[in-house]
Coordinates of C-alpha atoms in Angstrom, one line a residue:
Chain B
M1 CA -58.0 -65.6 45.7
K2 CA -57.6 -62.4 43.8
F3 CA -59.4 -63.9 40.8
F4 CA -62.4 -64.7 42.9
N5 CA -62.6 -61.4 44.6
R6 CA -62.4 -58.9 41.7
K7 CA -65.5 -58.0 39.9
G8 CA -65.5 -57.4 36.1
K9 CA -67.2 -54.2 34.9
Y10 CA -70.3 -55.7 33.3
E11 CA -70.1 -59.0 35.1
N12 CA -73.6 -59.1 36.4
C13 CA -75.1 -58.2 33.0
F14 CA -72.9 -60.7 31.2
F15 CA -74.0 -63.4 33.6
Y16 CA -77.6 -62.8 33.0
V17 CA -77.2 -62.6 29.2
C18 CA -75.2 -65.9 29.2
A19 CA -77.5 -67.7 31.5
L20 CA -80.7 -66.5 29.8
I21 CA -79.4 -67.4 26.3
S22 CA -78.4 -70.9 27.6
L23 CA -81.9 -71.3 29.1
I24 CA -83.7 -70.2 26.0
Y25 CA -81.6 -72.4 23.8
G26 CA -82.2 -75.3 26.0
I27 CA -86.0 -74.7 25.8
I28 CA -85.7 -74.3 22.0
T29 CA -83.9 -77.6 21.6
V30 CA -86.4 -79.4 23.8
T31 CA -89.5 -78.0 22.0
S32 CA -88.4 -78.1 18.4
N33 CA -89.2 -81.1 16.2
N34 CA -86.5 -81.4 13.5
L35 CA -83.2 -81.7 15.4
N36 CA -80.7 -83.6 13.2
G37 CA -77.0 -84.2 12.9
I38 CA -74.3 -83.8 15.5
R39 CA -75.5 -81.9 18.5
I40 CA -74.5 -81.4 22.1
F41 CA -78.0 -80.6 23.2
N42 CA -80.2 -83.1 21.4
S43 CA -83.6 -82.8 23.1
N44 CA -82.5 -85.6 25.5
A45 CA -80.9 -85.5 28.9
S46 CA -78.3 -82.8 27.9
S47 CA -81.0 -80.3 27.0
Y48 CA -82.9 -80.8 30.2
I49 CA -79.7 -80.5 32.2
L50 CA -79.0 -77.2 30.3
I51 CA -82.4 -75.9 31.2
G52 CA -82.2 -76.9 34.8
V53 CA -78.7 -75.6 35.5
S54 CA -79.3 -72.2 33.8
A55 CA -82.6 -71.7 35.6
L56 CA -81.0 -72.6 38.9
L57 CA -78.1 -70.3 38.3
I58 CA -80.4 -67.4 37.5
I59 CA -82.4 -68.0 40.6
L60 CA -79.4 -68.4 42.9
E61 CA -77.6 -65.4 41.4
T62 CA -80.6 -63.2 42.0
I63 CA -80.7 -64.3 45.6
F64 CA -77.0 -63.8 46.1
I65 CA -77.2 -60.3 44.5
T66 CA -80.0 -59.1 46.7
V67 CA -79.3 -61.0 49.9
Y68 CA -75.9 -62.6 50.4
K69 CA -73.5 -60.5 48.3
K70 CA -70.8 -63.0 48.5
Q71 CA -68.4 -62.3 45.6
L72 CA -66.6 -65.7 45.6
I73 CA -69.8 -67.7 45.0
K74 CA -71.1 -65.2 42.4
R75 CA -67.8 -65.5 40.6
I76 CA -68.3 -69.3 40.5
F77 CA -71.8 -68.9 39.1
Y78 CA -70.4 -66.5 36.5
V79 CA -67.8 -69.0 35.4
I80 CA -70.4 -71.8 35.1
A81 CA -72.7 -69.5 33.1
I82 CA -69.9 -68.6 30.7
L83 CA -69.1 -72.3 30.3
L84 CA -72.7 -73.1 29.4
F85 CA -72.8 -70.2 27.0
C86 CA -69.7 -71.5 25.3
L87 CA -71.3 -74.9 24.9
V88 CA -74.4 -73.3 23.4
V89 CA -72.3 -71.3 21.0
A90 CA -70.3 -74.4 20.1
D91 CA -73.5 -76.4 19.5
F92 CA -75.2 -73.6 17.5
L93 CA -72.4 -72.2 15.4
I94 CA -69.5 -74.6 15.2
L95 CA -71.5 -77.8 15.1
G96 CA -74.0 -76.0 13.0
I97 CA -71.3 -75.5 10.4
V98 CA -70.2 -79.1 10.8
R99 CA -73.8 -80.3 10.4
N100 CA -74.2 -78.3 7.2
F101 CA -71.0 -79.9 5.7
I102 CA -72.0 -83.4 6.7
T103 CA -75.5 -83.0 5.2
A104 CA -74.0 -81.5 2.1
S105 CA -71.4 -84.3 1.7
N106 CA -74.2 -86.9 1.9
L107 CA -76.2 -85.3 -0.9
T108 CA -76.3 -87.1 -4.2
K109 CA -77.5 -84.2 -6.2
R110 CA -77.3 -80.4 -6.0
P111 CA -79.4 -78.9 -3.2
S112 CA -82.3 -76.9 -4.5
S113 CA -83.3 -73.4 -3.2
L114 CA -85.6 -75.1 -0.8
D115 CA -82.7 -76.5 1.2
P116 CA -81.3 -74.3 3.9
L117 CA -78.6 -71.8 2.9
G118 CA -76.0 -73.4 5.1
V119 CA -76.3 -76.7 3.3
R120 CA -76.2 -75.0 -0.1
L121 CA -73.0 -73.1 0.8
A122 CA -71.4 -76.2 2.3
Y123 CA -72.2 -78.1 -0.9
I124 CA -70.6 -75.4 -3.0
C125 CA -67.5 -75.4 -0.8
I126 CA -67.1 -79.2 -1.0
K127 CA -67.6 -79.4 -4.8
N128 CA -65.4 -76.4 -5.7
Y129 CA -62.7 -76.1 -3.0
T130 CA -59.8 -76.4 -5.3
S131 CA -60.8 -73.6 -7.5
I132 CA -61.8 -71.4 -4.6
L133 CA -58.4 -72.0 -3.0
K134 CA -56.7 -71.1 -6.2
G135 CA -58.8 -68.0 -6.4
V136 CA -57.7 -67.0 -2.9
W137 CA -54.1 -67.6 -3.7
T138 CA -54.4 -65.5 -6.9
T139 CA -56.0 -62.7 -4.9
L140 CA -53.4 -62.8 -2.3
W141 CA -50.3 -62.9 -4.5
L142 CA -51.7 -60.2 -6.8
S143 CA -52.4 -57.8 -4.0
M144 CA -49.1 -58.6 -2.2
A145 CA -46.9 -58.4 -5.3
G146 CA -48.8 -55.4 -6.6
T147 CA -48.3 -53.5 -3.3
V148 CA -44.6 -54.3 -3.1
V149 CA -43.9 -53.2 -6.7
G150 CA -46.2 -50.2 -6.2
L151 CA -44.1 -49.3 -3.2
I152 CA -40.8 -49.6 -5.0
L153 CA -42.0 -47.6 -8.0
G154 CA -43.6 -45.2 -5.6
L155 CA -40.2 -44.5 -4.0
L156 CA -38.7 -43.9 -7.4
F157 CA -41.5 -41.6 -8.4
I158 CA -41.4 -39.6 -5.2
T159 CA -37.7 -38.9 -5.6
L160 CA -38.5 -37.6 -9.1
R161 CA -41.5 -35.6 -7.8
T162 CA -39.5 -33.9 -5.1
L163 CA -36.5 -32.9 -7.3
E164 CA -36.0 -29.2 -6.7
V165 CA -34.4 -26.8 -9.1
T166 CA -31.4 -25.2 -7.3
P167 CA -30.0 -21.9 -8.3
K168 CA -26.8 -23.6 -9.4
D169 CA -28.4 -25.9 -11.9
N170 CA -27.9 -25.1 -15.5
E171 CA -30.8 -24.7 -17.9
F172 CA -30.9 -28.3 -19.1
V173 CA -30.8 -29.9 -15.6
A174 CA -33.5 -27.5 -14.5
F175 CA -35.7 -28.4 -17.5
L176 CA -35.2 -32.1 -16.9
K177 CA -36.2 -31.7 -13.3
K178 CA -39.3 -29.9 -14.3
I179 CA -40.2 -32.6 -16.8
A180 CA -39.7 -35.3 -14.1
N181 CA -42.0 -33.4 -11.8
I182 CA -44.7 -33.0 -14.4
F183 CA -44.4 -36.6 -15.5
V184 CA -45.1 -37.9 -12.0
Q185 CA -47.9 -35.5 -11.4
T186 CA -49.6 -36.5 -14.7
Y187 CA -49.1 -40.2 -14.0
V188 CA -50.7 -39.9 -10.6
T189 CA -53.6 -37.9 -11.9
V190 CA -54.3 -40.4 -14.6
F191 CA -54.0 -43.6 -12.5
R192 CA -55.9 -42.2 -9.6
G193 CA -58.5 -40.7 -11.8
T194 CA -59.6 -43.8 -13.7
P195 CA -61.1 -46.9 -12.3
M196 CA -58.8 -49.9 -12.0
M197 CA -61.3 -51.9 -14.1
V198 CA -60.9 -49.5 -17.0
Q199 CA -57.1 -49.6 -16.6
A200 CA -57.2 -53.4 -16.7
I201 CA -59.1 -53.5 -19.9
I202 CA -56.8 -51.0 -21.6
I203 CA -53.7 -52.7 -20.5
Y204 CA -54.8 -56.2 -21.4
Y205 CA -56.2 -55.4 -24.8
F206 CA -54.1 -52.5 -26.0
L207 CA -50.7 -52.5 -24.3
P208 CA -49.2 -55.0 -26.7
G209 CA -50.3 -52.9 -29.6
I210 CA -48.9 -49.7 -28.1
L211 CA -45.6 -51.3 -27.1
S212 CA -45.1 -53.0 -30.5
G213 CA -45.8 -49.7 -32.2
I214 CA -43.2 -47.8 -30.1
F215 CA -40.5 -50.5 -29.8
N216 CA -41.2 -52.3 -33.1
V217 CA -41.5 -55.7 -31.4
D218 CA -43.7 -58.3 -32.9
Q219 CA -47.2 -57.9 -31.4
N220 CA -47.9 -61.6 -31.3
I221 CA -45.0 -62.2 -29.0
L222 CA -46.2 -59.5 -26.7
N223 CA -49.7 -60.9 -26.8
Q224 CA -48.4 -64.2 -25.6
I225 CA -46.3 -62.7 -22.8
L226 CA -49.2 -60.5 -21.7
S227 CA -51.5 -63.2 -20.2
V228 CA -54.4 -62.1 -18.0
G229 CA -52.2 -62.8 -14.9
V230 CA -49.4 -60.6 -16.2
A231 CA -51.8 -57.9 -17.3
G232 CA -53.6 -58.0 -13.9
F233 CA -50.2 -57.8 -12.1
I234 CA -49.2 -54.8 -14.2
T235 CA -52.5 -53.1 -13.6
V236 CA -52.4 -53.5 -9.8
S237 CA -48.8 -52.4 -9.7
L238 CA -49.3 -49.2 -11.8
N239 CA -52.4 -48.3 -9.9
T240 CA -50.9 -48.8 -6.5
T241 CA -47.8 -46.8 -7.6
A242 CA -50.0 -43.8 -8.1
Y243 CA -51.6 -44.0 -4.7
L244 CA -48.4 -44.8 -2.8
T245 CA -46.6 -41.9 -4.5
E246 CA -49.1 -39.6 -2.9
V247 CA -48.9 -41.4 0.4
L248 CA -45.1 -41.1 0.5
R249 CA -45.3 -37.5 -0.5
G250 CA -47.5 -36.9 2.5
G251 CA -45.2 -38.8 4.7
I252 CA -42.2 -36.9 3.5
E253 CA -43.8 -33.5 3.7
A254 CA -44.8 -34.2 7.2
L255 CA -41.2 -34.0 8.2
S256 CA -39.8 -30.7 9.3
K257 CA -37.7 -28.8 6.8
G258 CA -34.9 -28.8 9.3
Q259 CA -34.1 -32.4 8.8
M260 CA -33.0 -31.8 5.2
E261 CA -31.3 -28.5 6.2
A262 CA -29.3 -30.2 8.9
A263 CA -28.3 -33.0 6.5
R264 CA -27.2 -30.6 3.7
S265 CA -25.4 -28.4 6.2
L266 CA -23.3 -31.4 7.1
G267 CA -22.2 -31.7 3.5
M268 CA -24.5 -34.5 2.4
T269 CA -25.7 -34.4 -1.1
R270 CA -29.4 -34.3 -1.7
A271 CA -29.3 -38.0 -2.6
Q272 CA -27.5 -39.0 0.6
A273 CA -29.9 -36.9 2.7
M274 CA -32.9 -38.6 1.0
I275 CA -31.6 -42.1 1.4
H276 CA -30.3 -41.9 5.0
I277 CA -32.5 -39.3 6.6
I278 CA -35.7 -38.3 4.7
L279 CA -36.9 -41.5 3.2
P280 CA -36.5 -43.7 6.3
Q281 CA -38.6 -41.3 8.3
G282 CA -41.0 -40.7 5.4
I283 CA -41.7 -44.4 5.0
K284 CA -42.1 -44.8 8.7
N285 CA -44.7 -42.0 8.7
S286 CA -46.4 -43.6 5.7
L287 CA -46.5 -47.2 7.1
P288 CA -50.2 -47.2 8.2
A289 CA -51.3 -45.9 4.9
I290 CA -49.1 -48.4 3.0
C291 CA -50.6 -51.2 5.0
N292 CA -54.0 -49.8 4.3
E293 CA -53.3 -49.8 0.6
F294 CA -52.4 -53.5 0.8
I295 CA -55.7 -54.3 2.4
I296 CA -57.6 -52.2 -0.1
N297 CA -55.8 -54.1 -2.9
I298 CA -57.1 -57.4 -1.5
K299 CA -60.6 -56.2 -2.3
D300 CA -59.8 -54.3 -5.4
T301 CA -58.2 -57.2 -7.2
S302 CA -61.8 -58.4 -7.6
V303 CA -62.2 -55.9 -10.5
L304 CA -59.5 -57.7 -12.4
S305 CA -62.1 -60.4 -13.0
V306 CA -63.4 -58.3 -15.8
I307 CA -60.4 -59.5 -17.9
S308 CA -60.8 -63.0 -16.7
V309 CA -58.1 -63.0 -14.0
M310 CA -59.0 -66.0 -11.9
D311 CA -59.1 -64.2 -8.6
L312 CA -61.5 -65.2 -5.8
F313 CA -64.3 -63.1 -7.2
F314 CA -64.0 -64.5 -10.7
V315 CA -64.1 -68.1 -9.3
I316 CA -67.2 -67.3 -7.2
D317 CA -68.8 -65.5 -10.1
A318 CA -68.2 -68.5 -12.3
I319 CA -69.7 -70.8 -9.6
N320 CA -72.8 -68.6 -9.4
G321 CA -73.2 -68.7 -13.2
K322 CA -72.8 -72.5 -13.3
N323 CA -75.4 -72.9 -10.5
A324 CA -77.7 -70.2 -11.9
S325 CA -78.0 -68.7 -8.4
N326 CA -76.2 -66.1 -6.3
D327 CA -75.6 -68.2 -3.1
A328 CA -71.8 -68.5 -3.5
I329 CA -71.4 -64.7 -3.0
F330 CA -71.6 -65.3 0.8
I331 CA -68.6 -67.5 0.6
A332 CA -66.8 -64.6 -1.2
A333 CA -67.9 -62.2 1.5
I334 CA -66.7 -64.4 4.3
I335 CA -63.4 -65.2 2.8
Y336 CA -62.7 -61.5 1.9
L337 CA -63.6 -60.5 5.4
C338 CA -61.2 -63.1 6.9
L339 CA -58.4 -62.1 4.6
T340 CA -58.7 -58.3 5.2
F341 CA -59.2 -58.8 9.0
G342 CA -56.4 -61.3 9.4
I343 CA -53.9 -59.3 7.3
S344 CA -54.9 -56.1 9.0
K345 CA -54.1 -57.6 12.4
L346 CA -50.8 -59.0 11.2
L347 CA -49.7 -55.7 9.8
G348 CA -50.7 -54.0 13.0
L349 CA -48.3 -56.3 14.9
L350 CA -45.6 -55.5 12.3
E351 CA -46.1 -51.8 12.8
K352 CA -45.9 -52.1 16.5
K353 CA -42.7 -54.0 16.2
M354 CA -41.1 -51.5 13.8
N355 CA -41.9 -48.6 16.1
L356 CA -39.5 -49.8 18.8
V357 CA -36.3 -48.8 17.0
S358 CA -33.7 -47.5 19.5
K359 CA -33.5 -47.8 23.2
P360 CA -35.1 -44.9 24.9
L361 CA -33.1 -43.8 27.9
P362 CA -35.0 -41.9 30.6
S363 CA -35.1 -38.2 29.8
S364 CA -33.5 -35.8 32.2
N365 CA -36.4 -33.3 31.7
Chain Y
M1 CA -3.5 -9.9 11.6
N2 CA -5.2 -13.1 10.8
E3 CA -6.2 -13.9 7.3
K4 CA -9.8 -13.5 6.1
I5 CA -11.7 -16.7 6.0
I6 CA -15.0 -15.4 4.8
Q7 CA -15.6 -12.3 2.7
I8 CA -19.1 -11.1 2.0
K9 CA -19.4 -8.5 -0.7
N10 CA -22.5 -6.5 -1.6
L11 CA -25.0 -9.2 -0.5
Y12 CA -28.6 -8.8 -1.4
K13 CA -31.4 -11.3 -0.7
H14 CA -35.0 -11.0 -1.6
F15 CA -37.8 -13.4 -0.8
G16 CA -40.3 -12.6 -3.6
K17 CA -41.1 -8.9 -3.0
L18 CA -39.6 -8.8 0.5
E19 CA -36.1 -7.4 0.6
V20 CA -34.3 -8.9 3.6
L21 CA -30.7 -8.2 2.9
K22 CA -30.0 -4.8 1.3
G23 CA -26.3 -4.8 0.6
V24 CA -24.1 -6.4 3.3
D25 CA -20.3 -6.2 3.3
L26 CA -18.4 -8.2 5.9
D27 CA -15.1 -9.8 6.4
I28 CA -14.6 -12.6 9.0
Y29 CA -11.1 -13.4 10.1
K30 CA -9.8 -16.9 10.9
G31 CA -10.2 -17.8 14.5
E32 CA -12.4 -15.0 15.6
V33 CA -15.7 -15.2 17.3
V34 CA -18.4 -12.9 15.9
S35 CA -21.8 -12.3 17.3
I36 CA -24.6 -10.9 15.2
I37 CA -27.3 -9.1 17.2
G38 CA -30.4 -7.1 16.1
S39 CA -34.1 -7.0 16.1
S40 CA -36.3 -9.7 14.5
G41 CA -36.5 -9.2 10.8
S42 CA -33.2 -7.4 10.6
G43 CA -31.8 -10.1 8.4
K44 CA -29.5 -11.8 11.0
S45 CA -30.5 -15.4 10.3
T46 CA -30.8 -14.8 6.6
L47 CA -27.2 -13.5 6.5
L48 CA -26.0 -16.5 8.5
R49 CA -27.9 -18.9 6.3
C50 CA -26.4 -17.3 3.2
I51 CA -22.9 -18.1 4.4
N52 CA -23.5 -21.9 4.0
L53 CA -25.9 -21.3 1.1
L54 CA -29.0 -22.6 2.8
E55 CA -30.4 -19.4 1.3
Y56 CA -29.1 -18.5 -2.1
P57 CA -28.3 -14.8 -2.5
T58 CA -30.2 -12.7 -5.0
S59 CA -27.0 -10.9 -5.9
G60 CA -23.5 -10.4 -4.4
N61 CA -20.6 -12.6 -3.6
I62 CA -19.5 -14.7 -0.7
Y63 CA -15.8 -15.9 -0.6
F64 CA -14.9 -18.8 1.6
E65 CA -11.1 -19.1 1.6
D66 CA -11.0 -17.0 -1.5
I67 CA -13.5 -19.3 -3.4
D68 CA -16.7 -17.7 -4.5
I69 CA -19.4 -20.0 -3.2
V70 CA -22.2 -18.2 -5.0
D71 CA -20.6 -19.0 -8.3
K72 CA -22.5 -21.8 -10.1
K73 CA -19.4 -23.8 -10.7
T74 CA -18.5 -24.2 -7.1
N75 CA -19.6 -27.4 -5.5
T76 CA -21.9 -26.4 -2.6
D77 CA -21.7 -29.7 -0.8
K78 CA -17.9 -29.6 -0.6
I79 CA -18.0 -26.1 0.9
R80 CA -20.6 -27.2 3.4
R81 CA -18.2 -29.8 4.8
E82 CA -16.0 -27.0 6.1
I83 CA -18.9 -24.9 7.5
G84 CA -20.9 -26.4 10.3
M85 CA -24.2 -25.2 11.5
V86 CA -26.1 -25.4 14.8
F87 CA -29.8 -24.6 14.4
Q88 CA -32.3 -23.0 16.8
S89 CA -34.6 -26.1 16.7
F90 CA -31.7 -28.6 17.0
N91 CA -32.7 -30.6 13.9
L92 CA -31.3 -33.9 15.1
F93 CA -32.0 -36.8 12.9
E94 CA -34.9 -38.5 14.5
N95 CA -34.4 -41.9 12.9
M96 CA -31.1 -42.5 14.6
N97 CA -29.6 -42.5 18.1
V98 CA -27.2 -39.9 19.3
L99 CA -24.0 -41.7 18.2
D100 CA -25.3 -42.3 14.7
N101 CA -26.3 -38.7 14.4
C102 CA -22.7 -37.8 14.8
T103 CA -21.2 -40.5 12.7
I104 CA -23.5 -40.7 9.7
S105 CA -22.1 -37.6 8.0
Q106 CA -18.5 -38.6 8.8
I107 CA -19.0 -42.0 7.2
K108 CA -21.0 -40.9 4.1
V109 CA -19.5 -37.5 3.4
L110 CA -15.9 -37.7 4.7
K111 CA -15.6 -41.4 4.0
R112 CA -14.2 -42.3 7.4
T113 CA -14.4 -45.8 8.6
K114 CA -17.1 -46.7 11.2
T115 CA -14.6 -47.2 14.0
E116 CA -12.8 -44.0 13.2
A117 CA -16.0 -42.0 13.1
E118 CA -17.3 -43.5 16.3
Q119 CA -14.1 -42.8 18.0
I120 CA -14.2 -39.1 17.0
A121 CA -17.9 -38.9 17.8
K122 CA -17.4 -40.3 21.3
N123 CA -14.6 -37.9 21.9
Y124 CA -16.7 -34.9 21.1
L125 CA -19.8 -36.3 22.9
E126 CA -17.6 -36.6 25.9
Q127 CA -16.5 -33.0 25.6
V128 CA -20.1 -31.8 25.6
G129 CA -20.8 -34.1 28.5
L130 CA -23.1 -36.6 26.9
I131 CA -20.9 -39.7 26.8
D132 CA -23.6 -41.6 28.8
F133 CA -26.2 -40.9 26.1
I134 CA -24.5 -42.2 23.0
Y135 CA -27.1 -44.9 22.4
A136 CA -30.1 -42.8 23.5
D137 CA -33.0 -42.1 21.2
T138 CA -33.0 -38.4 20.3
K139 CA -36.6 -38.0 21.4
S140 CA -35.7 -38.8 25.0
L141 CA -33.3 -35.9 25.4
S142 CA -34.0 -32.5 26.9
G143 CA -33.6 -29.4 24.8
G144 CA -30.2 -28.6 26.2
Q145 CA -29.0 -32.1 25.6
K146 CA -30.2 -32.0 22.0
Q147 CA -28.4 -28.8 21.3
R148 CA -25.2 -30.2 22.8
V149 CA -25.5 -33.3 20.5
A150 CA -26.1 -30.9 17.6
I151 CA -22.9 -29.0 18.5
A152 CA -21.0 -32.3 18.8
R153 CA -22.4 -33.4 15.5
A154 CA -21.1 -30.2 13.8
L155 CA -17.7 -30.6 15.5
C156 CA -17.3 -34.2 14.2
M157 CA -17.0 -32.9 10.7
N158 CA -13.9 -30.8 11.8
P159 CA -15.2 -27.7 10.2
K160 CA -13.3 -24.5 9.8
V161 CA -16.2 -22.3 10.7
I162 CA -19.3 -23.1 12.8
L163 CA -22.5 -21.0 12.4
F164 CA -24.9 -20.8 15.3
D165 CA -28.4 -19.7 14.4
E166 CA -29.9 -18.5 17.8
P167 CA -28.7 -21.7 19.5
T168 CA -30.4 -21.0 22.9
S169 CA -33.6 -19.3 21.8
A170 CA -35.6 -22.5 22.0
L171 CA -34.3 -23.6 25.4
D172 CA -35.6 -23.2 28.9
P173 CA -33.6 -20.7 30.9
E174 CA -32.0 -23.5 33.0
M175 CA -30.5 -25.1 29.9
V176 CA -29.2 -22.0 28.3
G177 CA -26.2 -22.0 30.5
E178 CA -25.0 -25.5 29.7
V179 CA -25.1 -24.8 26.0
L180 CA -23.4 -21.4 26.3
D181 CA -20.6 -23.0 28.3
I182 CA -20.0 -25.5 25.5
I183 CA -19.8 -22.7 22.9
K184 CA -17.3 -20.8 25.2
S185 CA -15.1 -23.9 25.3
L186 CA -15.0 -24.0 21.5
K187 CA -13.3 -20.7 21.5
S188 CA -10.3 -22.2 23.1
L189 CA -10.1 -24.7 20.2
G190 CA -9.3 -21.8 17.9
M191 CA -12.4 -22.2 15.7
T192 CA -14.1 -19.4 13.8
L193 CA -17.5 -19.0 15.2
I194 CA -20.4 -16.8 13.9
I195 CA -23.2 -16.6 16.4
V196 CA -26.6 -15.0 15.9
T197 CA -28.0 -14.6 19.4
H198 CA -30.3 -12.6 21.7
E199 CA -28.2 -13.4 24.7
M200 CA -26.5 -10.0 25.1
A201 CA -24.4 -10.9 28.1
F202 CA -23.1 -14.0 26.3
A203 CA -22.3 -12.0 23.2
K204 CA -20.4 -9.4 25.2
E205 CA -18.5 -12.1 27.1
I206 CA -17.4 -14.4 24.3
S207 CA -17.2 -12.3 21.1
D208 CA -14.2 -10.6 19.6
R209 CA -16.4 -8.5 17.4
V210 CA -20.1 -7.7 17.5
I211 CA -22.2 -6.9 14.5
F212 CA -25.5 -5.0 14.9
M213 CA -27.9 -5.5 12.1
A214 CA -30.9 -3.4 11.3
D215 CA -33.2 -3.2 8.3
G216 CA -31.2 -5.6 6.2
V217 CA -27.8 -3.9 6.6
I218 CA -25.0 -3.9 9.1
A219 CA -25.7 -0.8 11.1
E220 CA -22.6 -1.0 13.3
I221 CA -19.7 -3.3 13.8
G222 CA -17.0 -3.2 16.4
N223 CA -15.1 -4.7 19.2
K224 CA -17.4 -5.9 22.0
S225 CA -16.5 -3.2 24.3
E226 CA -16.8 -0.5 21.6
L227 CA -20.3 -1.6 20.6
F228 CA -21.8 -2.4 23.9
D229 CA -20.3 0.4 25.9
N230 CA -19.9 3.1 23.3
P231 CA -22.2 2.6 20.5
K232 CA -21.8 5.1 17.7
E233 CA -25.0 4.7 15.7
Q234 CA -28.4 5.9 16.9
R235 CA -30.1 2.7 16.0
T236 CA -27.6 0.7 18.0
K237 CA -28.1 2.9 21.0
E238 CA -31.9 2.5 20.8
F239 CA -31.7 -1.2 20.5
L240 CA -29.3 -1.6 23.4
R241 CA -31.4 0.7 25.5
R242 CA -34.4 -1.4 24.9
F243 CA -32.5 -4.4 26.0
I244 CA -31.0 -2.9 29.1
N245 CA -34.4 -1.6 30.1
Q246 CA -35.9 -5.1 29.8

């Protein structure tokens, strides 16, 4: 009985919105001429029922609001209105997508620009789904692997960056520490200060030459190893390392100095303190930013297409070129949005799970 | 006469242009309880933090059991195993529960086994009255409880000396008592304690000797009754007068 007696916050407004939209949709389906394909409301009995029921609901609800005020009955009307609205949405959106795909699959030749956009997109999906799926896979593994490697290297770099010269270090150790500091700072400046596109081109075209010059390895072998996929992976990894180093630095500097002091006062070496006390807390502080970096990478891998890495954008761009139109870009937009949104939600769950670490007993404050 | 466990000779500490310690000489004897009192800025905490080298002296020597810890060749980490510290802001490790706070250093630094470390930890946590909280998250503890865990954590390393840097200054008045009681009980264990504190009554009750610091030097040092009841120096008299008037 509770379900029927409580009133939702905007229930009346939602009711009218749902009922009116159902009514209007019913009228549209009855009056329009070119209804085709699978539909629930097909200008026959179902459409008229839709019009009749929604009109009736509106009238009855208005009476009940002004005169009767009986919550139970209004709640029933609300539920029916929601149901009708769901059917309308299913008919318009879901079956709309299905209709586009059915029409597209029945076409013998490419749809022209006169055909509706939905059919054109459906046709592109049907004809190119293998390469699109491969592109999605490349985008995903590049961003995931790049973020993981970036995190590992970032942890290495942050330990180098935070090396402090202690009064007991001799001159050489102090000098090495300074060099490590400056190296990381330079690295971060360079890789955050140049676009990933530029980095990709330099790495793909010039890294074999540079490495073969330094290490005296045959350049041809290096060229063979450094395919576009490998070059793309290296680019994302090095780029992400720079950003995550700064993220981790922020996470670590947010900790109070007392944590390190307490660890050292117990006799822990700096390395032990970093591994057991500082880095665990620093990483936990940085988690939201790390997840954010992963999501950014999903979109940013699109710039690797400039060296012909076959990520999602490259595939879509190739389709657009082949079709001499720009329609397929909508497919890219929808897929990227689904990827970023989905992974963002998943990582949110992961973060919540990792925040429940030890059992909190009630405080005696 | 007990042997000297810590000898501080001619200690100077500058922070940039600011001279905080201007020539401190001090001997600490094994097993004694020493309180350091004085106004803010007199250098009390800096002196304490120099003893375990959290601050590195600008010049001077500190001998711990006849080893010069300021010397570059001495391994600081090894010395710090013998000198425990309890901080004003507790500084418990927030990524671990209470028991792990006490065992982590035993396992990693002293190389004890996990069972051995937990046994010792539980023993000391029971002594400070927190045996029911061993799996609690540090964030759920009150200030007094946190400080008691900090004391247990320091005790677990079986140090020869424990340094207390204003242990009750960050606590509500109701919790000050429970922490002071724990510190009093440590005296009966025969440990050397060096306590920087503003709690005059506590310093008077528990200390063997009291040091009054002012302007970066030790202004007066004596037995608790000497210093509190019959201060010799003018600065000491003024400081104590201000406190009694409060």
